[in-house]
Coordinates of C-alpha atoms and ligand atoms in Angstrom, one line a residue:
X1 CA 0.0 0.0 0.0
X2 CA 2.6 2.1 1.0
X3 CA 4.6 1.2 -2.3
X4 CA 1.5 2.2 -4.5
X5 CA 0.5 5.7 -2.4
X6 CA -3.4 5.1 -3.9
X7 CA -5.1 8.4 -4.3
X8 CA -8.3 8.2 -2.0
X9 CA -11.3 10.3 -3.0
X10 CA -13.3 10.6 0.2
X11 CA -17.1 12.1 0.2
X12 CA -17.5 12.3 3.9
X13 CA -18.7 13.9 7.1
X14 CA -17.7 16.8 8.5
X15 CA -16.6 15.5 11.3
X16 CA -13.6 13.8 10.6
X17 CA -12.5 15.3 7.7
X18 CA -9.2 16.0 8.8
X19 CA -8.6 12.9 10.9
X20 CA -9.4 10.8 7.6
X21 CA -6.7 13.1 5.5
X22 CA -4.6 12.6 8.3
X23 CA -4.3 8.9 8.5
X24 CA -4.4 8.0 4.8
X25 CA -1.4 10.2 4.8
X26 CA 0.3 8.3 8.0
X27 CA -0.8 4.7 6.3
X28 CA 0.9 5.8 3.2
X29 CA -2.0 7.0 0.6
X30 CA -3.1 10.3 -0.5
X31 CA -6.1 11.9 0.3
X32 CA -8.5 14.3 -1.8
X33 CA -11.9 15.6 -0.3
X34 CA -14.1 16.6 -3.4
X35 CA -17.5 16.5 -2.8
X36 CA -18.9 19.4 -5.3
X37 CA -21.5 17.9 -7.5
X38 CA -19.6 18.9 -10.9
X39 CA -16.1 17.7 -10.1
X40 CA -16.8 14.6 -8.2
X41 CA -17.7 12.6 -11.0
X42 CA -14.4 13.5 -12.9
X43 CA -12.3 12.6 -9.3
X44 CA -13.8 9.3 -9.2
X45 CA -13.0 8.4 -12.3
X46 CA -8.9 9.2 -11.7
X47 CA -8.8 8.1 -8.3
X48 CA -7.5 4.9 -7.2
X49 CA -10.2 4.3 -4.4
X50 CA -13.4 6.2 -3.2
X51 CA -15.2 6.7 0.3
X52 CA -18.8 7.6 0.8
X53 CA -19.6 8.0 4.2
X54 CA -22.9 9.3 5.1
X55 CA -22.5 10.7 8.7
X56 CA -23.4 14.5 8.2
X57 CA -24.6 14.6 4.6
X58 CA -26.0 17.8 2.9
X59 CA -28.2 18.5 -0.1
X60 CA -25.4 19.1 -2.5
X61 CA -22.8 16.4 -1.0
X62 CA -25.6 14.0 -1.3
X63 CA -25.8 14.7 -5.2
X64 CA -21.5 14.5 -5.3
X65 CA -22.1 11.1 -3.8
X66 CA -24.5 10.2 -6.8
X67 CA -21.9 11.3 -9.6
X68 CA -19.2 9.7 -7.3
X69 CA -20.6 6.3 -7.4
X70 CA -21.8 6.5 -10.7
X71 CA -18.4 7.3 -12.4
X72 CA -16.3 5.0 -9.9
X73 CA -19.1 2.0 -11.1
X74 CA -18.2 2.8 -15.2
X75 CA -14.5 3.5 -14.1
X76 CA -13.9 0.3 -12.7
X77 CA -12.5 2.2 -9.6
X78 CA -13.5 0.7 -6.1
X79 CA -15.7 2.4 -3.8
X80 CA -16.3 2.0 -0.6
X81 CA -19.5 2.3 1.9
X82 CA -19.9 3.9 5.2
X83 CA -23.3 3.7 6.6
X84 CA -22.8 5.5 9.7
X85 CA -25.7 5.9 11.6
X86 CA -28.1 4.0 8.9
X87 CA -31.3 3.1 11.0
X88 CA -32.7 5.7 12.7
X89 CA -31.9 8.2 10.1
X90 CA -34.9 7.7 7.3
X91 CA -32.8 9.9 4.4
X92 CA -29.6 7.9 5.1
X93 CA -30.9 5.3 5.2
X94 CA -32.7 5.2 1.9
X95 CA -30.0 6.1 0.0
X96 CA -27.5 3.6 1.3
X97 CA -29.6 1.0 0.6
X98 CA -30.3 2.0 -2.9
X99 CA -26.7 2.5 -3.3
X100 CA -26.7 -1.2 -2.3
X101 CA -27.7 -1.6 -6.1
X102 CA -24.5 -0.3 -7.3
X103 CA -21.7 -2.3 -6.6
X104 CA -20.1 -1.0 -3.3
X105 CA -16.4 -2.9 -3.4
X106 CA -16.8 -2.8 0.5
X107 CA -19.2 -1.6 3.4
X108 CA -17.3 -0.8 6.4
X109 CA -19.4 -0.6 9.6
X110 CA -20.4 -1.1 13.4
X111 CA -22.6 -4.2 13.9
X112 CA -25.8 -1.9 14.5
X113 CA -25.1 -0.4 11.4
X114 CA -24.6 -3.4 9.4
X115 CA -27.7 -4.9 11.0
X116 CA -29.9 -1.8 10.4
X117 CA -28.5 -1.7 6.9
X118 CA -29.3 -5.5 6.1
X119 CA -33.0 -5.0 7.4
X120 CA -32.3 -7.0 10.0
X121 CA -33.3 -4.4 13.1
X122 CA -32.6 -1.4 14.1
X123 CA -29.8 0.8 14.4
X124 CA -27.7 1.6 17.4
X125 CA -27.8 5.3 19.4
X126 CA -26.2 8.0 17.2
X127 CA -23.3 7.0 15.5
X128 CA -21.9 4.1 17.8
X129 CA -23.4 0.4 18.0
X130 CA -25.0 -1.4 20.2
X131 CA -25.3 -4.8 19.2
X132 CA -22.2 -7.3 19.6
X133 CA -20.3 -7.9 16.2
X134 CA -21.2 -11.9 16.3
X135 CA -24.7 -10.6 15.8
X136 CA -23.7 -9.0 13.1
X137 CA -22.3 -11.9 11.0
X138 CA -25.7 -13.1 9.2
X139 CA -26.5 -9.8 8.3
X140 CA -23.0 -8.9 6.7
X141 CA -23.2 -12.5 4.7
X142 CA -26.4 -11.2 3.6
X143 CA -25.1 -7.7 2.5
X144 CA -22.3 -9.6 0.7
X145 CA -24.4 -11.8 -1.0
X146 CA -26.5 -8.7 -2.6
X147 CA -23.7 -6.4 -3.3
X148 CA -21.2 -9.3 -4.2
X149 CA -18.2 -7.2 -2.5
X150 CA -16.6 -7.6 1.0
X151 CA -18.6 -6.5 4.6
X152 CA -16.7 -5.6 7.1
X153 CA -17.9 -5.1 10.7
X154 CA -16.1 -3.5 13.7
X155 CA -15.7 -3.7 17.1
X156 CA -14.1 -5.0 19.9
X157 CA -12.9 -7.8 16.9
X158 CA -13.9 -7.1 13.6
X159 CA -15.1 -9.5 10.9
X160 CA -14.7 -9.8 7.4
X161 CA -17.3 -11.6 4.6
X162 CA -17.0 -12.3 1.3
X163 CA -20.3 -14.2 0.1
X164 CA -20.2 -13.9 -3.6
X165 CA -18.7 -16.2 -7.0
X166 CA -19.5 -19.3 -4.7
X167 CA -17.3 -18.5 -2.3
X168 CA -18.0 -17.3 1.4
X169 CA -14.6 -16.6 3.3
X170 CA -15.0 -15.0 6.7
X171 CA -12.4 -13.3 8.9
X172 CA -12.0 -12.3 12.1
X173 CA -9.8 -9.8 12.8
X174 CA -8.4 -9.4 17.1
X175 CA -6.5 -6.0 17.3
X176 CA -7.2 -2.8 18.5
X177 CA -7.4 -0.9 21.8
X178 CA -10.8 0.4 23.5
X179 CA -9.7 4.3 23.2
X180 CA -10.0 4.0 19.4
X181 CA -13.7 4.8 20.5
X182 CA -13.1 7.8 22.2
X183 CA -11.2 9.4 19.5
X184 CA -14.0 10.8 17.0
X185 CA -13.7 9.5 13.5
X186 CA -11.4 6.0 14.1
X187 CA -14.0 4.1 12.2
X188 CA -14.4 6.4 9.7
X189 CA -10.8 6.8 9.1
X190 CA -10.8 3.3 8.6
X191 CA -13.0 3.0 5.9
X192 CA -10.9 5.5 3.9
X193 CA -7.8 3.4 4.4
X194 CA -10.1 0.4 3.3
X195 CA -10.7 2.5 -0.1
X196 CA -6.8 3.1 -0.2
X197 CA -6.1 -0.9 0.2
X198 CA -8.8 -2.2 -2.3
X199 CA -7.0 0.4 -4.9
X200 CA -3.2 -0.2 -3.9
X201 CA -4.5 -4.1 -4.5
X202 CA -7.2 -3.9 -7.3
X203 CA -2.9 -1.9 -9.1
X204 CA -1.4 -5.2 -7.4
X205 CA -3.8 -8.1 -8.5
X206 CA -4.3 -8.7 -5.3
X207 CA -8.1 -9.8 -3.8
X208 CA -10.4 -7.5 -2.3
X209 CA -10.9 -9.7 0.7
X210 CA -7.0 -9.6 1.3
X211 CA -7.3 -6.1 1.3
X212 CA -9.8 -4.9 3.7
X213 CA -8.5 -7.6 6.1
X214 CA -5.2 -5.7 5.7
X215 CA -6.7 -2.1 6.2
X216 CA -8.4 -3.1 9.3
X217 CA -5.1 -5.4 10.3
X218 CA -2.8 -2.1 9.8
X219 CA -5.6 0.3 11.5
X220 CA -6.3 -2.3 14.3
X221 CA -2.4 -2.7 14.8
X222 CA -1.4 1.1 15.3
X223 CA -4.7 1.2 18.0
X224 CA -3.0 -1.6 20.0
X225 CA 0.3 0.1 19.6
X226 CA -1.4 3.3 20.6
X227 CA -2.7 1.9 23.7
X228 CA 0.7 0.7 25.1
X229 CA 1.9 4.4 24.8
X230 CA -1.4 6.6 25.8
X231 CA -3.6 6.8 28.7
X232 CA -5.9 9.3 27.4
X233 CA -7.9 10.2 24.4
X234 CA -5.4 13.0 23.0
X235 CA -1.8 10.9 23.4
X236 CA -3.7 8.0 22.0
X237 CA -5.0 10.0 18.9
X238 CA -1.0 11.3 18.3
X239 CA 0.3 7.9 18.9
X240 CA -2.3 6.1 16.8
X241 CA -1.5 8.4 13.7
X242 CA 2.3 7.8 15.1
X243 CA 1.9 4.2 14.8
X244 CA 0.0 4.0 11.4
X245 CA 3.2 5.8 9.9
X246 CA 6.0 3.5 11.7
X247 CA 4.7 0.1 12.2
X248 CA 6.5 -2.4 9.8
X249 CA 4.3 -5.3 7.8
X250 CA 6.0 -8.0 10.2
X251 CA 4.5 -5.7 13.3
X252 CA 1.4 -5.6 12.2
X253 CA 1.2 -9.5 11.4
X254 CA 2.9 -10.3 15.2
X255 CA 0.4 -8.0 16.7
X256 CA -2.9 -9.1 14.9
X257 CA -4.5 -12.5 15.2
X258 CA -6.7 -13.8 12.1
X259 CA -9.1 -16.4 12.8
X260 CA -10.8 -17.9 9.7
X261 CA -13.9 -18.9 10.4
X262 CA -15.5 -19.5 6.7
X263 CA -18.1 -21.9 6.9
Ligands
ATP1 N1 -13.5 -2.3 22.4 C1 -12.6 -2.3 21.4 N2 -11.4 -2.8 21.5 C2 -10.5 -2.8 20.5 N3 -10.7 -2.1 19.4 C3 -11.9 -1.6 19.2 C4 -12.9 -1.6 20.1 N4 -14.0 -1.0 19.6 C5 -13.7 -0.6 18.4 N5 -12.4 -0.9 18.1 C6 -11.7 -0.6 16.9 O1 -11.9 0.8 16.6 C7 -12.0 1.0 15.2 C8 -13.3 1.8 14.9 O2 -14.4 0.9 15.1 P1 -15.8 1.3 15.5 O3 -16.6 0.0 15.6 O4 -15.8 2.2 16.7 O5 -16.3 2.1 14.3 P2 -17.5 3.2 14.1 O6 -18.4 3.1 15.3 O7 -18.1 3.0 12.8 O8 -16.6 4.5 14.1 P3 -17.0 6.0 14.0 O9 -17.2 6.5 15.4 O10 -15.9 6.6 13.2 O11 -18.3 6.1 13.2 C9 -11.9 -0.3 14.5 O12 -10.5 -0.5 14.2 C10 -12.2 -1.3 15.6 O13 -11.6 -2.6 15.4
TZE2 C1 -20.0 12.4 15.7 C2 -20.5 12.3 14.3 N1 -21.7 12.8 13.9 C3 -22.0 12.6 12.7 S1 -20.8 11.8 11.8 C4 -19.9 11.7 13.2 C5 -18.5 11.1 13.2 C6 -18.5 9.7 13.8 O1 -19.2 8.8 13.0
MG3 MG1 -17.4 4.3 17.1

């Protein structure tokens, strides 16, 4: 990933704008926000991944997410889905479900999200879950099945599905460190790094499953790093971006466990 710098097109909240640019650029890609309704389109189509997270949309983002998808769907680039929030929230969660229709590469998620989004229940309180990820795993098969790319779903572990071409892989991912939810935006971050590895391996012929298990690997890694160094929110949030820049691809494998657990 690091080799390839993938140029990540990310139409997201407001929120975490600058965390997101900030750790694509530790991980090793480049970031571009470019939401505008009339350029967006033309971004997709150059850009080597794209994010569309719905956390905070507006009227005019909402329409640069449209031309976004649209153009990364006949450019062949990968695009990637962040449902934060989808549940309770009737507007977002109409259009992430049409957008279900058109050929996400991945959804990242929290389990409430990915249940909410698979019609499975509801969603969880704002933008943070409250169901356990396990509950989570039918509902991301299901997803995968429709959209025939990856689901991944995070948490305390994460897991991720591929259910699509006959084959159904799943992969569970143990890494992290519990302050990575009390820094805003970790999740979100991580779906633009998921973007950046599905392009730096789409350039590599490398598969998508390999790749978002890496993304949350290397985002999971630099938590658990994190957490060794900081005992608050604010070391933690330096330390993390710290750790996304430094850690080696043997560190990250010695720090992560990956459980197959493919039916
Ligand atoms: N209790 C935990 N222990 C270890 N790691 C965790 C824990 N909870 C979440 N993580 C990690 O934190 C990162 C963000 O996951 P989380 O599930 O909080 O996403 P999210 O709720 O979608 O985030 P956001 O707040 O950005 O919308 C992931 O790398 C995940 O593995
Ligand atoms: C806090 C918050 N509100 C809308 S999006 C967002 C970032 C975490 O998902
Ligand atoms: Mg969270």
């Amino acid at each position: 990933m690091r080799g390839a710098e993938p140029l990540v097109h990310c139409l997201t909240n407001s929120v975490v704008r600058q965390i997101t640019a900030d750790v694509l650029l530790a991980a090793g890609a480049a970031p571009a926000m470019v939401d505008h309704p009339d350029e967006a389109g033309d971004f997709a189509a150059v850009a080597s991944g794209v994010l569309i997270n719905v956390g905070n949309p507006t009227t005019e983002q909402i329409e640069g997410m449209h031309a976004a998808i649209a153009s990364a769907r006949d450019h062949g680039t990968p695009w990637v889905l962040d449902p934060v929030a989808v549940g309770g929230l009737a507007l977002r969660t109409g259009l992430a479900t049409g957008w279900l229709d058109h050929g996400p590469a991945a959804i990242r998620a929290n389990a409430s999200e990915i249940v909410a989004l698979a019609g499975a229940g509801a969603g969880g309180r704002g933008v943070d879950s409250t169901h356990d990820v396990a509950v989570a795993l039918a509902p991301a098969l299901s997803l995968a099945e429709r959209t025939g790319g990856i689901v991944a779903v995070t948490g305390p572990q994460d897991i991720v599905v591929t259910n699509s071409g006959g084959s159904t892989i799943a992969t569970w991912v143990t890494s992290g460190h519990p302050l990575l939810q009390k820094v805003i935006g970790t999740g979100c971050a991580l779906g633009a790094v998921t973007a950046a590895y599905l392009g730096a391996a789409r350039t590599a012929g490398l598969p998508d499953h390999d790749a978002v298990v890496a993304a949350h690997a290397h985002v999971g890694a630099a938590g658990t790093a994190a957490g060794r160094v900081a005992a608050g929110p604010g070391l933690f949030a330096v330390a993390w971006l710290d750790a996304l820049y430094t850690l080696t691809p043997e560190e990250i494998a010695d720090t992560v466990t990956l459980l197959d657990a493919s039916p």
